[in-house]
Amino acid sequence: DNEMGCSMAARYLHNFHSNNKYVYVGVKYFLSDARYALFRDELSSLSDECEINFFNADEEDIRVLYAYISGGCRNLFFYNDMLAYEVLAKLDKIALNIRRIFPDLHLVGFDGLCEYVDGLKQISTVKIDFPEFVETTYTVIHNRLEGIATDTQQIVLPVTLHQRKKD
């Protein structure tokens, strides 16, 4: 549920900090654009005084994102968790352990990978129930192959917000 996930991320970040400076970290992909729009619209409904920046990880230098952070943007929402981990690794090369240098930096990813993959750093994330996702995907494909359901289906699976456990 992209809509609910982006809304939860926006509300969580809005309630976490008193500053209204946000960065959406995305890529060149239609789903990333859709998540950015949902996130931006939810933040705009919460406050008229939001500064919402878009950082395109496919095209922009990581130093642009670092400039946003050092300039006071401490609320980051990532298109997905893998992008969050990639960007964090790049930021750590600029400023060793970015989270310690900016302890008020707060990130939210999308997918909930740290709950399913051992060894990944904890981040706050919109968590997808992957077993339910796999089962639903299997059912849709099976029904299509069997000719049971030939119409396009829109399926919305529930999401939850996972708050990171402190390191």
PDB file of N, CA, C and O in Angstrom, residues 41-90:
ATOM      1  N   ASP A  41       2.540  15.327  -0.846  1.00  0.00           N
ATOM      2  CA  ASP A  41       1.158  15.749  -0.622  1.00  0.00           C
ATOM      3  C   ASP A  41       0.740  15.569   0.833  1.00  0.00           C
ATOM      4  O   ASP A  41       0.046  16.417   1.395  1.00  0.00           O
ATOM      5  N   GLU A  42       1.171  14.486   1.455  1.00  0.00           N
ATOM      6  CA  GLU A  42       0.833  14.260   2.859  1.00  0.00           C
ATOM      7  C   GLU A  42       1.511  15.298   3.751  1.00  0.00           C
ATOM      8  O   GLU A  42       0.879  15.853   4.647  1.00  0.00           O
ATOM      9  N   LEU A  43       2.779  15.575   3.495  1.00  0.00           N
ATOM     10  CA  LEU A  43       3.472  16.603   4.291  1.00  0.00           C
ATOM     11  C   LEU A  43       2.809  17.966   4.115  1.00  0.00           C
ATOM     12  O   LEU A  43       2.647  18.706   5.079  1.00  0.00           O
ATOM     13  N   SER A  44       2.439  18.286   2.891  1.00  0.00           N
ATOM     14  CA  SER A  44       1.791  19.575   2.615  1.00  0.00           C
ATOM     15  C   SER A  44       0.462  19.693   3.342  1.00  0.00           C
ATOM     16  O   SER A  44       0.064  20.785   3.743  1.00  0.00           O
ATOM     17  N   SER A  45      -0.223  18.577   3.533  1.00  0.00           N
ATOM     18  CA  SER A  45      -1.489  18.614   4.262  1.00  0.00           C
ATOM     19  C   SER A  45      -1.273  18.784   5.766  1.00  0.00           C
ATOM     20  O   SER A  45      -2.160  19.228   6.476  1.00  0.00           O
ATOM     21  N   LEU A  46      -0.081  18.435   6.239  1.00  0.00           N
ATOM     22  CA  LEU A  46       0.229  18.537   7.663  1.00  0.00           C
ATOM     23  C   LEU A  46       0.749  19.922   8.053  1.00  0.00           C
ATOM     24  O   LEU A  46       0.596  20.339   9.195  1.00  0.00           O
ATOM     25  N   SER A  47       1.393  20.600   7.098  1.00  0.00           N
ATOM     26  CA  SER A  47       1.983  21.900   7.402  1.00  0.00           C
ATOM     27  C   SER A  47       2.130  22.725   6.127  1.00  0.00           C
ATOM     28  O   SER A  47       2.536  22.195   5.092  1.00  0.00           O
ATOM     29  N   ASP A  48       1.836  24.013   6.247  1.00  0.00           N
ATOM     30  CA  ASP A  48       2.002  24.913   5.106  1.00  0.00           C
ATOM     31  C   ASP A  48       3.453  25.345   4.936  1.00  0.00           C
ATOM     32  O   ASP A  48       3.813  25.908   3.906  1.00  0.00           O
ATOM     33  N   GLU A  49       4.267  25.105   5.933  1.00  0.00           N
ATOM     34  CA  GLU A  49       5.630  25.623   5.936  1.00  0.00           C
ATOM     35  C   GLU A  49       6.681  24.532   5.760  1.00  0.00           C
ATOM     36  O   GLU A  49       7.751  24.592   6.359  1.00  0.00           O
ATOM     37  N   CYS A  50       6.407  23.543   4.936  1.00  0.00           N
ATOM     38  CA  CYS A  50       7.355  22.467   4.699  1.00  0.00           C
ATOM     39  C   CYS A  50       8.316  22.826   3.569  1.00  0.00           C
ATOM     40  O   CYS A  50       7.905  23.384   2.556  1.00  0.00           O
ATOM     41  N   GLU A  51       9.567  22.463   3.757  1.00  0.00           N
ATOM     42  CA  GLU A  51      10.549  22.514   2.681  1.00  0.00           C
ATOM     43  C   GLU A  51      10.812  21.065   2.297  1.00  0.00           C
ATOM     44  O   GLU A  51      11.358  20.296   3.087  1.00  0.00           O
ATOM     45  N   ILE A  52      10.392  20.696   1.099  1.00  0.00           N
ATOM     46  CA  ILE A  52      10.513  19.302   0.659  1.00  0.00           C
ATOM     47  C   ILE A  52      11.412  19.261  -0.567  1.00  0.00           C
ATOM     48  O   ILE A  52      11.061  19.793  -1.624  1.00  0.00           O
ATOM     49  N   ASN A  53      12.577  18.655  -0.426  1.00  0.00           N
ATOM     50  CA  ASN A  53      13.545  18.550  -1.512  1.00  0.00           C
ATOM     51  C   ASN A  53      13.521  17.143  -2.090  1.00  0.00           C
ATOM     52  O   ASN A  53      13.252  16.180  -1.382  1.00  0.00           O
ATOM     53  N   PHE A  54      13.838  17.052  -3.370  1.00  0.00           N
ATOM     54  CA  PHE A  54      13.950  15.760  -4.041  1.00  0.00           C
ATOM     55  C   PHE A  54      15.408  15.557  -4.411  1.00  0.00           C
ATOM     56  O   PHE A  54      16.006  16.395  -5.080  1.00  0.00           O
ATOM     57  N   PHE A  55      15.989  14.462  -3.963  1.00  0.00           N
ATOM     58  CA  PHE A  55      17.355  14.097  -4.336  1.00  0.00           C
ATOM     59  C   PHE A  55      17.267  12.874  -5.229  1.00  0.00           C
ATOM     60  O   PHE A  55      16.783  11.826  -4.814  1.00  0.00           O
ATOM     61  N   ASN A  56      17.737  13.017  -6.473  1.00  0.00           N
ATOM     62  CA  ASN A  56      17.713  11.909  -7.423  1.00  0.00           C
ATOM     63  C   ASN A  56      19.044  11.169  -7.328  1.00  0.00           C
ATOM     64  O   ASN A  56      20.070  11.645  -7.805  1.00  0.00           O
ATOM     65  N   ALA A  57      19.021  10.007  -6.707  1.00  0.00           N
ATOM     66  CA  ALA A  57      20.235   9.236  -6.469  1.00  0.00           C
ATOM     67  C   ALA A  57      20.858   8.713  -7.761  1.00  0.00           C
ATOM     68  O   ALA A  57      22.040   8.366  -7.771  1.00  0.00           O
ATOM     69  N   ASP A  58      20.088   8.653  -8.845  1.00  0.00           N
ATOM     70  CA  ASP A  58      20.624   8.195 -10.130  1.00  0.00           C
ATOM     71  C   ASP A  58      21.470   9.271 -10.808  1.00  0.00           C
ATOM     72  O   ASP A  58      22.337   8.955 -11.602  1.00  0.00           O
ATOM     73  N   GLU A  59      21.187  10.533 -10.525  1.00  0.00           N
ATOM     74  CA  GLU A  59      21.809  11.614 -11.295  1.00  0.00           C
ATOM     75  C   GLU A  59      22.645  12.588 -10.474  1.00  0.00           C
ATOM     76  O   GLU A  59      23.584  13.175 -10.989  1.00  0.00           O
ATOM     77  N   GLU A  60      22.295  12.798  -9.210  1.00  0.00           N
ATOM     78  CA  GLU A  60      22.965  13.830  -8.435  1.00  0.00           C
ATOM     79  C   GLU A  60      24.123  13.272  -7.619  1.00  0.00           C
ATOM     80  O   GLU A  60      24.096  12.120  -7.180  1.00  0.00           O
ATOM     81  N   ASP A  61      25.122  14.108  -7.427  1.00  0.00           N
ATOM     82  CA  ASP A  61      26.273  13.749  -6.616  1.00  0.00           C
ATOM     83  C   ASP A  61      25.856  13.670  -5.146  1.00  0.00           C
ATOM     84  O   ASP A  61      25.067  14.490  -4.673  1.00  0.00           O
ATOM     85  N   ILE A  62      26.407  12.738  -4.419  1.00  0.00           N
ATOM     86  CA  ILE A  62      26.049  12.518  -3.021  1.00  0.00           C
ATOM     87  C   ILE A  62      26.327  13.757  -2.168  1.00  0.00           C
ATOM     88  O   ILE A  62      25.685  13.981  -1.144  1.00  0.00           O
ATOM     89  N   ARG A  63      27.242  14.595  -2.617  1.00  0.00           N
ATOM     90  CA  ARG A  63      27.558  15.815  -1.863  1.00  0.00           C
ATOM     91  C   ARG A  63      26.370  16.784  -1.839  1.00  0.00           C
ATOM     92  O   ARG A  63      26.259  17.593  -0.924  1.00  0.00           O
ATOM     93  N   VAL A  64      25.479  16.683  -2.813  1.00  0.00           N
ATOM     94  CA  VAL A  64      24.260  17.501  -2.808  1.00  0.00           C
ATOM     95  C   VAL A  64      23.384  17.090  -1.628  1.00  0.00           C
ATOM     96  O   VAL A  64      22.878  17.945  -0.895  1.00  0.00           O
ATOM     97  N   LEU A  65      23.236  15.794  -1.425  1.00  0.00           N
ATOM     98  CA  LEU A  65      22.456  15.311  -0.286  1.00  0.00           C
ATOM     99  C   LEU A  65      23.130  15.692   1.025  1.00  0.00           C
ATOM    100  O   LEU A  65      22.464  16.122   1.969  1.00  0.00           O
ATOM    101  N   TYR A  66      24.437  15.572   1.076  1.00  0.00           N
ATOM    102  CA  TYR A  66      25.164  15.962   2.284  1.00  0.00           C
ATOM    103  C   TYR A  66      24.949  17.444   2.581  1.00  0.00           C
ATOM    104  O   TYR A  66      24.789  17.832   3.747  1.00  0.00           O
ATOM    105  N   ALA A  67      24.922  18.275   1.553  1.00  0.00           N
ATOM    106  CA  ALA A  67      24.673  19.717   1.736  1.00  0.00           C
ATOM    107  C   ALA A  67      23.275  19.955   2.308  1.00  0.00           C
ATOM    108  O   ALA A  67      23.090  20.825   3.168  1.00  0.00           O
ATOM    109  N   TYR A  68      22.285  19.188   1.830  1.00  0.00           N
ATOM    110  CA  TYR A  68      20.935  19.292   2.408  1.00  0.00           C
ATOM    111  C   TYR A  68      20.971  18.970   3.905  1.00  0.00           C
ATOM    112  O   TYR A  68      20.399  19.680   4.725  1.00  0.00           O
ATOM    113  N   ILE A  69      21.658  17.882   4.240  1.00  0.00           N
ATOM    114  CA  ILE A  69      21.715  17.436   5.636  1.00  0.00           C
ATOM    115  C   ILE A  69      22.439  18.467   6.494  1.00  0.00           C
ATOM    116  O   ILE A  69      21.937  18.872   7.546  1.00  0.00           O
ATOM    117  N   SER A  70      23.615  18.897   6.049  1.00  0.00           N
ATOM    118  CA  SER A  70      24.364  19.873   6.848  1.00  0.00           C
ATOM    119  C   SER A  70      23.653  21.221   6.891  1.00  0.00           C
ATOM    120  O   SER A  70      23.858  21.997   7.819  1.00  0.00           O
ATOM    121  N   GLY A  71      22.769  21.472   5.934  1.00  0.00           N
ATOM    122  CA  GLY A  71      21.973  22.696   5.919  1.00  0.00           C
ATOM    123  C   GLY A  71      20.710  22.620   6.763  1.00  0.00           C
ATOM    124  O   GLY A  71      19.922  23.556   6.781  1.00  0.00           O
ATOM    125  N   GLY A  72      20.505  21.503   7.442  1.00  0.00           N
ATOM    126  CA  GLY A  72      19.382  21.405   8.371  1.00  0.00           C
ATOM    127  C   GLY A  72      18.292  20.426   8.004  1.00  0.00           C
ATOM    128  O   GLY A  72      17.373  20.207   8.786  1.00  0.00           O
ATOM    129  N   CYS A  73      18.341  19.819   6.836  1.00  0.00           N
ATOM    130  CA  CYS A  73      17.338  18.809   6.470  1.00  0.00           C
ATOM    131  C   CYS A  73      17.707  17.501   7.173  1.00  0.00           C
ATOM    132  O   CYS A  73      18.664  16.837   6.795  1.00  0.00           O
ATOM    133  N   ARG A  74      16.964  17.173   8.190  1.00  0.00           N
ATOM    134  CA  ARG A  74      17.286  15.979   8.978  1.00  0.00           C
ATOM    135  C   ARG A  74      16.250  14.869   8.835  1.00  0.00           C
ATOM    136  O   ARG A  74      16.342  13.843   9.480  1.00  0.00           O
ATOM    137  N   ASN A  75      15.258  15.083   7.978  1.00  0.00           N
ATOM    138  CA  ASN A  75      14.200  14.098   7.749  1.00  0.00           C
ATOM    139  C   ASN A  75      14.341  13.556   6.335  1.00  0.00           C
ATOM    140  O   ASN A  75      14.070  14.271   5.370  1.00  0.00           O
ATOM    141  N   LEU A  76      14.750  12.304   6.204  1.00  0.00           N
ATOM    142  CA  LEU A  76      14.945  11.695   4.892  1.00  0.00           C
ATOM    143  C   LEU A  76      14.008  10.508   4.717  1.00  0.00           C
ATOM    144  O   LEU A  76      13.912   9.649   5.596  1.00  0.00           O
ATOM    145  N   PHE A  77      13.340  10.482   3.575  1.00  0.00           N
ATOM    146  CA  PHE A  77      12.493   9.349   3.209  1.00  0.00           C
ATOM    147  C   PHE A  77      13.031   8.772   1.914  1.00  0.00           C
ATOM    148  O   PHE A  77      13.228   9.496   0.940  1.00  0.00           O
ATOM    149  N   PHE A  78      13.308   7.479   1.912  1.00  0.00           N
ATOM    150  CA  PHE A  78      13.931   6.811   0.773  1.00  0.00           C
ATOM    151  C   PHE A  78      12.910   6.000  -0.015  1.00  0.00           C
ATOM    152  O   PHE A  78      12.038   5.371   0.568  1.00  0.00           O
ATOM    153  N   TYR A  79      13.103   5.970  -1.316  1.00  0.00           N
ATOM    154  CA  TYR A  79      12.252   5.178  -2.201  1.00  0.00           C
ATOM    155  C   TYR A  79      12.170   3.736  -1.713  1.00  0.00           C
ATOM    156  O   TYR A  79      11.103   3.130  -1.679  1.00  0.00           O
ATOM    157  N   ASN A  80      13.312   3.160  -1.339  1.00  0.00           N
ATOM    158  CA  ASN A  80      13.293   1.808  -0.771  1.00  0.00           C
ATOM    159  C   ASN A  80      14.506   1.604   0.135  1.00  0.00           C
ATOM    160  O   ASN A  80      15.401   2.454   0.200  1.00  0.00           O
ATOM    161  N   ASP A  81      14.520   0.513   0.844  1.00  0.00           N
ATOM    162  CA  ASP A  81      15.583   0.243   1.809  1.00  0.00           C
ATOM    163  C   ASP A  81      16.940   0.054   1.153  1.00  0.00           C
ATOM    164  O   ASP A  81      17.955   0.512   1.681  1.00  0.00           O
ATOM    165  N   MET A  82      16.998  -0.638   0.018  1.00  0.00           N
ATOM    166  CA  MET A  82      18.292  -0.854  -0.635  1.00  0.00           C
ATOM    167  C   MET A  82      18.935   0.478  -0.997  1.00  0.00           C
ATOM    168  O   MET A  82      20.136   0.659  -0.820  1.00  0.00           O
ATOM    169  N   LEU A  83      18.133   1.411  -1.477  1.00  0.00           N
ATOM    170  CA  LEU A  83      18.655   2.738  -1.794  1.00  0.00           C
ATOM    171  C   LEU A  83      19.139   3.425  -0.519  1.00  0.00           C
ATOM    172  O   LEU A  83      20.190   4.078  -0.513  1.00  0.00           O
ATOM    173  N   ALA A  84      18.409   3.258   0.566  1.00  0.00           N
ATOM    174  CA  ALA A  84      18.816   3.854   1.844  1.00  0.00           C
ATOM    175  C   ALA A  84      20.187   3.329   2.263  1.00  0.00           C
ATOM    176  O   ALA A  84      21.055   4.107   2.667  1.00  0.00           O
ATOM    177  N   TYR A  85      20.400   2.023   2.163  1.00  0.00           N
ATOM    178  CA  TYR A  85      21.686   1.452   2.550  1.00  0.00           C
ATOM    179  C   TYR A  85      22.814   1.920   1.625  1.00  0.00           C
ATOM    180  O   TYR A  85      23.922   2.206   2.080  1.00  0.00           O
ATOM    181  N   GLU A  86      22.545   2.004   0.333  1.00  0.00           N
ATOM    182  CA  GLU A  86      23.552   2.487  -0.618  1.00  0.00           C
ATOM    183  C   GLU A  86      23.937   3.926  -0.323  1.00  0.00           C
ATOM    184  O   GLU A  86      25.119   4.279  -0.287  1.00  0.00           O
ATOM    185  N   VAL A  87      22.937   4.775  -0.110  1.00  0.00           N
ATOM    186  CA  VAL A  87      23.177   6.195   0.144  1.00  0.00           C
ATOM    187  C   VAL A  87      23.877   6.386   1.488  1.00  0.00           C
ATOM    188  O   VAL A  87      24.799   7.198   1.603  1.00  0.00           O
ATOM    189  N   LEU A  88      23.469   5.636   2.513  1.00  0.00           N
ATOM    190  CA  LEU A  88      24.142   5.729   3.814  1.00  0.00           C
ATOM    191  C   LEU A  88      25.622   5.378   3.699  1.00  0.00           C
ATOM    192  O   LEU A  88      26.479   6.036   4.305  1.00  0.00           O
ATOM    193  N   ALA A  89      25.947   4.355   2.921  1.00  0.00           N
ATOM    194  CA  ALA A  89      27.350   3.966   2.728  1.00  0.00           C
ATOM    195  C   ALA A  89      28.130   5.096   2.056  1.00  0.00           C
ATOM    196  O   ALA A  89      29.267   5.392   2.441  1.00  0.00           O
ATOM    197  N   LYS A  90      27.517   5.751   1.079  1.00  0.00           N
ATOM    198  CA  LYS A  90      28.185   6.878   0.401  1.00  0.00           C
ATOM    199  C   LYS A  90      28.340   8.068   1.340  1.00  0.00           C
ATOM    200  O   LYS A  90      29.377   8.739   1.336  1.00  0.00           O
TER     201      LYS A  90
END
